[in-house]
mmCIF file of C-alpha atoms in Angstrom:
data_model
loop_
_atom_site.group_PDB
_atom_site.id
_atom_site.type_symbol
_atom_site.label_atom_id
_atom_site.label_comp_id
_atom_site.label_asym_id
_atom_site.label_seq_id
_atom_site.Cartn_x
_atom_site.Cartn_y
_atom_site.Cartn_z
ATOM 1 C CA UNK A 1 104.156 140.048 78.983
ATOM 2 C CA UNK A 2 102.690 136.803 80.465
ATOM 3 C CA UNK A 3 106.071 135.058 80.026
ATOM 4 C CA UNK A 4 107.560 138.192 81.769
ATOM 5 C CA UNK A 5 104.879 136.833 84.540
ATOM 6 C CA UNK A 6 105.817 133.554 84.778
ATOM 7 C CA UNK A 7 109.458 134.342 85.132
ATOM 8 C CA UNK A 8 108.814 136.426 88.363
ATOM 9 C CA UNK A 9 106.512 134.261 89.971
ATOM 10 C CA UNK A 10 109.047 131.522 89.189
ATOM 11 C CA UNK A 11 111.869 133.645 90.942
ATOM 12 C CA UNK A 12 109.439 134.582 93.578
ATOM 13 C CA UNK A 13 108.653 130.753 94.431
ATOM 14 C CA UNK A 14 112.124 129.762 94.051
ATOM 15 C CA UNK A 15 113.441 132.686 96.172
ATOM 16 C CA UNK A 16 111.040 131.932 99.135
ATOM 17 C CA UNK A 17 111.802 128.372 99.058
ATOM 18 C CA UNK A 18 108.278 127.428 97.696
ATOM 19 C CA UNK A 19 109.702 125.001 94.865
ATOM 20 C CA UNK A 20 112.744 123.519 97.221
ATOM 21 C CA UNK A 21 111.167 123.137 100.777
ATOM 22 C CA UNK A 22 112.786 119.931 102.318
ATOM 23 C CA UNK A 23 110.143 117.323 104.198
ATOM 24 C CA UNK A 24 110.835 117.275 107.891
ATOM 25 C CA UNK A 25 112.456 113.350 108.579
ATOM 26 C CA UNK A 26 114.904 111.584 109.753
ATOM 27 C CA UNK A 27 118.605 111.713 108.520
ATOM 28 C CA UNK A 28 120.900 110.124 110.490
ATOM 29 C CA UNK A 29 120.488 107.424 113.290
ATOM 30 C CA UNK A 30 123.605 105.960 115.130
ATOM 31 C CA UNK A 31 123.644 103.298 118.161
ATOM 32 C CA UNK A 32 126.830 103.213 120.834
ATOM 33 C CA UNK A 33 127.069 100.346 122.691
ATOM 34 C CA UNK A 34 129.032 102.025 125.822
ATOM 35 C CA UNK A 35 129.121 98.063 127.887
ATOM 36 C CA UNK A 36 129.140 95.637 125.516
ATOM 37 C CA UNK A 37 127.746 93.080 128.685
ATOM 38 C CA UNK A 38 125.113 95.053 128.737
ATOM 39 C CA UNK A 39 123.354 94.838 125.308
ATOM 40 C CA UNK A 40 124.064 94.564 121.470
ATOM 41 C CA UNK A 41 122.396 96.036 118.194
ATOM 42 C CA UNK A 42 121.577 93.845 115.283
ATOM 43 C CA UNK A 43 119.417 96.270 113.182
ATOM 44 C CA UNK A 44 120.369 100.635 113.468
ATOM 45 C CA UNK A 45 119.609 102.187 110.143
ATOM 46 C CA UNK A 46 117.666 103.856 108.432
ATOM 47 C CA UNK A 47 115.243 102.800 106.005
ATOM 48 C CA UNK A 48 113.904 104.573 102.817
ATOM 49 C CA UNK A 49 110.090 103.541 102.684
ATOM 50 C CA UNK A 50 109.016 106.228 100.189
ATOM 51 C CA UNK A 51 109.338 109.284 98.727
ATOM 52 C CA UNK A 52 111.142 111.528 101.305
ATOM 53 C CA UNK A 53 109.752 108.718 103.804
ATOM 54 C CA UNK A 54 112.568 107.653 106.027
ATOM 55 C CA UNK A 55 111.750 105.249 109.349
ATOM 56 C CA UNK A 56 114.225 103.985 111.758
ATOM 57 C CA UNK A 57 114.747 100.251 112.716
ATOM 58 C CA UNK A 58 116.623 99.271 115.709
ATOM 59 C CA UNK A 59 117.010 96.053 117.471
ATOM 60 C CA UNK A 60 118.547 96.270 120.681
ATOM 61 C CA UNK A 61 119.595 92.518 122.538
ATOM 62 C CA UNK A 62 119.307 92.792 125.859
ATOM 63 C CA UNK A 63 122.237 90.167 127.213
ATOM 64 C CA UNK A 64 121.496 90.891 130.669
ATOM 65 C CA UNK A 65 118.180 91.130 133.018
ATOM 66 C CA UNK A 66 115.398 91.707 134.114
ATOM 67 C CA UNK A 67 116.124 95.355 135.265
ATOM 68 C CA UNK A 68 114.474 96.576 137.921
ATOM 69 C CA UNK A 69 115.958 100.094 137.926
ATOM 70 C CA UNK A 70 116.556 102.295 134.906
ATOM 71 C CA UNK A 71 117.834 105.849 134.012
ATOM 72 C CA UNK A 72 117.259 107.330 131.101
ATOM 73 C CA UNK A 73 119.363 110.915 129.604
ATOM 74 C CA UNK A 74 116.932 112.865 126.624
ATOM 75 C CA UNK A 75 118.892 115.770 125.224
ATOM 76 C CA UNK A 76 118.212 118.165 122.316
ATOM 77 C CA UNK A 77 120.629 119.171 120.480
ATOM 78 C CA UNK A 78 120.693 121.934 117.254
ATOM 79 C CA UNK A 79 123.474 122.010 114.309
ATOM 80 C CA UNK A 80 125.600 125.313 114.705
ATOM 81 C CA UNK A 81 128.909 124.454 112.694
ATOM 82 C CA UNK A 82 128.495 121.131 114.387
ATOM 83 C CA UNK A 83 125.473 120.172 117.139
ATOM 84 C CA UNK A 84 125.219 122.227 120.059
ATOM 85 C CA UNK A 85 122.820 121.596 123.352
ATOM 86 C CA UNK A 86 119.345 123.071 122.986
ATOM 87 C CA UNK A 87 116.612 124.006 124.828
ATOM 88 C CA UNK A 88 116.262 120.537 126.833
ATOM 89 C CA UNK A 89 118.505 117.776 128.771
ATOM 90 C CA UNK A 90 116.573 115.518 130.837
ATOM 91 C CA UNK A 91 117.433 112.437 133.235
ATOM 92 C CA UNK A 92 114.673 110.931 134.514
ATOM 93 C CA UNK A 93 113.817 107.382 136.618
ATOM 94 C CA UNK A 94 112.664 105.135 133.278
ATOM 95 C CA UNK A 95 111.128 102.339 135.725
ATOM 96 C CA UNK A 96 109.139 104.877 137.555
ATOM 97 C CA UNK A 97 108.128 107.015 134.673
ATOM 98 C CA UNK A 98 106.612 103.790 132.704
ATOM 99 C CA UNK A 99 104.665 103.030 135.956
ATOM 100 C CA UNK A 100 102.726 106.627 136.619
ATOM 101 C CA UNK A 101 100.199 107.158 133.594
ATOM 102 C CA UNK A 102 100.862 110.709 133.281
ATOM 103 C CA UNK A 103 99.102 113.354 131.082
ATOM 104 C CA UNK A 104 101.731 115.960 132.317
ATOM 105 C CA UNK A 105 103.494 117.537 129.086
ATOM 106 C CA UNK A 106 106.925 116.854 129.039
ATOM 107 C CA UNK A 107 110.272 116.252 126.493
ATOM 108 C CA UNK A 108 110.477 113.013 127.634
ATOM 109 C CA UNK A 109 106.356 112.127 127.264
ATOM 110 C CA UNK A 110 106.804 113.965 123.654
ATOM 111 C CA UNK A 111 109.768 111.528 123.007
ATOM 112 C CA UNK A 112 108.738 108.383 124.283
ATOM 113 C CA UNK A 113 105.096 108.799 122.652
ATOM 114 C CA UNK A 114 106.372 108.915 119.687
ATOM 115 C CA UNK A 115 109.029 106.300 120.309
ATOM 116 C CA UNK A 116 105.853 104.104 121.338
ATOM 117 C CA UNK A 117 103.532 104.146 117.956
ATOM 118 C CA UNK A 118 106.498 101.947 116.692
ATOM 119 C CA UNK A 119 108.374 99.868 119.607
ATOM 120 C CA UNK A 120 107.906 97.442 122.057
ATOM 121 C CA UNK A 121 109.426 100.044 124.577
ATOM 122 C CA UNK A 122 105.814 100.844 126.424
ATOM 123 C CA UNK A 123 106.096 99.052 129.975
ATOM 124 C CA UNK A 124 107.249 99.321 133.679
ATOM 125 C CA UNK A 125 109.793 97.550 135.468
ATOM 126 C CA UNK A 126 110.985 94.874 135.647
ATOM 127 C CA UNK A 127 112.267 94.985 132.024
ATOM 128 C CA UNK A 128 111.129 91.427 130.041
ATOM 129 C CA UNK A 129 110.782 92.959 126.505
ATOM 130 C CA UNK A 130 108.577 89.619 125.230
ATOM 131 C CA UNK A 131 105.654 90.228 127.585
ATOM 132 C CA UNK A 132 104.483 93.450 125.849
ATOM 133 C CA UNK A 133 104.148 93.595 122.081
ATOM 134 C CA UNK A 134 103.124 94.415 118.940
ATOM 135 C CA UNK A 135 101.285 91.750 116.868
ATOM 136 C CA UNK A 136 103.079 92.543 113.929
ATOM 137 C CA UNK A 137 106.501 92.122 116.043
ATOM 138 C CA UNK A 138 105.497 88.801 116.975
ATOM 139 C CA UNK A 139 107.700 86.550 114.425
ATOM 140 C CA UNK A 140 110.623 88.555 115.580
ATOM 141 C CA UNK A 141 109.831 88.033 119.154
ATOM 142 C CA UNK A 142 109.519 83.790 118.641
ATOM 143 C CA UNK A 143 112.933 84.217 118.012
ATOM 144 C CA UNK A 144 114.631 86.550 120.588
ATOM 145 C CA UNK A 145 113.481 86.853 123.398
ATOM 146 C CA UNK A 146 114.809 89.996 125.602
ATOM 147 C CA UNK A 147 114.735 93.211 122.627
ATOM 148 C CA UNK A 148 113.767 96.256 122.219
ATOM 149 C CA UNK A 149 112.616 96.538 118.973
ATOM 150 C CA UNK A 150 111.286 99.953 116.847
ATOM 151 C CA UNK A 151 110.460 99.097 113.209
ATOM 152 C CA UNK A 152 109.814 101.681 110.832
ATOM 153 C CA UNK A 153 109.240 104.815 112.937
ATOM 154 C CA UNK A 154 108.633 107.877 110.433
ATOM 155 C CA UNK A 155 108.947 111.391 111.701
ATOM 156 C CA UNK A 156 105.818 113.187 111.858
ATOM 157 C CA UNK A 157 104.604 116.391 112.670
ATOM 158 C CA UNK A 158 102.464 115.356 115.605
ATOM 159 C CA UNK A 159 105.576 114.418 116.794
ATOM 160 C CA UNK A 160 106.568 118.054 118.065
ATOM 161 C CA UNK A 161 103.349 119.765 117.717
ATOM 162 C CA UNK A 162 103.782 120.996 121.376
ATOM 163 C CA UNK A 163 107.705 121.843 120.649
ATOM 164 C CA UNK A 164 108.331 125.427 119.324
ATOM 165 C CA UNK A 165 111.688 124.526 116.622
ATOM 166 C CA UNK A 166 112.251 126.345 113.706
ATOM 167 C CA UNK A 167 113.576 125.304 111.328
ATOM 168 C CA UNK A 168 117.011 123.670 111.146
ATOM 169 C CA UNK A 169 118.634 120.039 111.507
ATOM 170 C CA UNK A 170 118.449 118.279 115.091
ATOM 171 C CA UNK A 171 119.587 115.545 117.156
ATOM 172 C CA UNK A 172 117.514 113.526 120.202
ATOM 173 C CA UNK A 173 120.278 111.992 122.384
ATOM 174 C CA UNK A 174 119.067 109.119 124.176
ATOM 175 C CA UNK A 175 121.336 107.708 127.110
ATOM 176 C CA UNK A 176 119.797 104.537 129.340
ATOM 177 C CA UNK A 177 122.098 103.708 132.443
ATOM 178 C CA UNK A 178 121.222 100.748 134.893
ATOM 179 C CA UNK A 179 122.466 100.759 138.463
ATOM 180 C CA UNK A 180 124.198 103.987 137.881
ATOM 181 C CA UNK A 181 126.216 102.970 134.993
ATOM 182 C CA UNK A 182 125.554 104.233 131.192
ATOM 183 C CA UNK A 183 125.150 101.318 128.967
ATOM 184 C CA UNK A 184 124.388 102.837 125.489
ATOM 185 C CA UNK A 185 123.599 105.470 123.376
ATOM 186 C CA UNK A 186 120.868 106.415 120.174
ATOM 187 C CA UNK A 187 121.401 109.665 118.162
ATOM 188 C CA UNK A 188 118.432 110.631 115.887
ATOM 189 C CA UNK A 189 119.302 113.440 113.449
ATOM 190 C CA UNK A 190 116.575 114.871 111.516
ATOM 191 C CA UNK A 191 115.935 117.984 109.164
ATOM 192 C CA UNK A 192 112.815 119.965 110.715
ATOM 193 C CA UNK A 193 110.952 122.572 108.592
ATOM 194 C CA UNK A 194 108.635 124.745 109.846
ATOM 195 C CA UNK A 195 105.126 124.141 109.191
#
């Protein structure tokens, strides 16, 4: 009888997903150059830090600037036999958005929050990456001097605590554009689960 009871609460946990629930991260990350004037990437991958701990690493060169105007595309998009828009595409003035402190709740606050626990990317215009940093970026910053740098971001939860996504697998398109012209492209895929 008890083994009988083990067997269906087995089934049970198996059959709701209890034993097999995936870890909401990060599993793809891919960075398009679309003016290759404009910048370079040395570092877009992935990086396995832990168990089912995944951060991203870029390091975007900068070959031209200061910029003093910036526009920046945020899109969501959900897998449907291949990813589909969802729920939010946003262009928005970069330069002035970094320069207004606002507490207003937002995709692109959510995004760039949590793009900011891990980057350099957390100032107004004009655009010089090296006066703004991270200590622990600061060996990496002797050496170039106009980056954008994000080293080891790992997805969390707080991350979209204010976004209502079931589960599924998802993609953050990021677009930046200077003087009206789009000069690259970051897709973040992750695997969400519901909390």
């Amino acid at each position: 009888v008890t083994c009988t009871m083990w067997a269906l609460l087995v089934i049970l946990l198996v059959s709701s997903g209890g034993l097999l629930a995936r870890k909401s991260r990060f599993t793809n990350l891919k960075c398009a150059v679309l003016d290759p004037s404009y910048c370079s990437y040395d570092i877009c991958y992935l990086k396995v830090l832990g168990r089912e701990i995944v951060g991203i690493n870029i390091l975007a060169k900068l070959l031209k600037g200061p910029f003093h105007n910036a526009k920046v595309n945020l899109s969501l998009w959900r897998k449907f036999s291949g990813f589909r828009p969802f729920m939010f595409n946003v262009t928005f003035d970069f330069c002035k958005y970094m320069s207004q402190s606002t507490t207003n709740l937002s995709f692109q606050k959510i995004i760039l929050d949590a793009l900011a626990t891990r980057s350099n990317l957390n100032h107004s215009c004009p655009y010089e990456v090296s006066e703004m940093i991270h200590a622990e970026f600061q060996t990496l910053i002797n050496t170039f001097q106009r980056e954008i740098i994000v080293q080891d971001l790992v997805f969390s939860k707080e991350f979209i605590k204010y976004l209502p996504l079931p589960s599924g697998e998802y993609q953050v398109r990021l677009m930046a554009a200077t003087d009206n012209d789009w000069k690259t492209e970051v897709d973040i895929t992750m695997f969400i689960d519901e909390y």
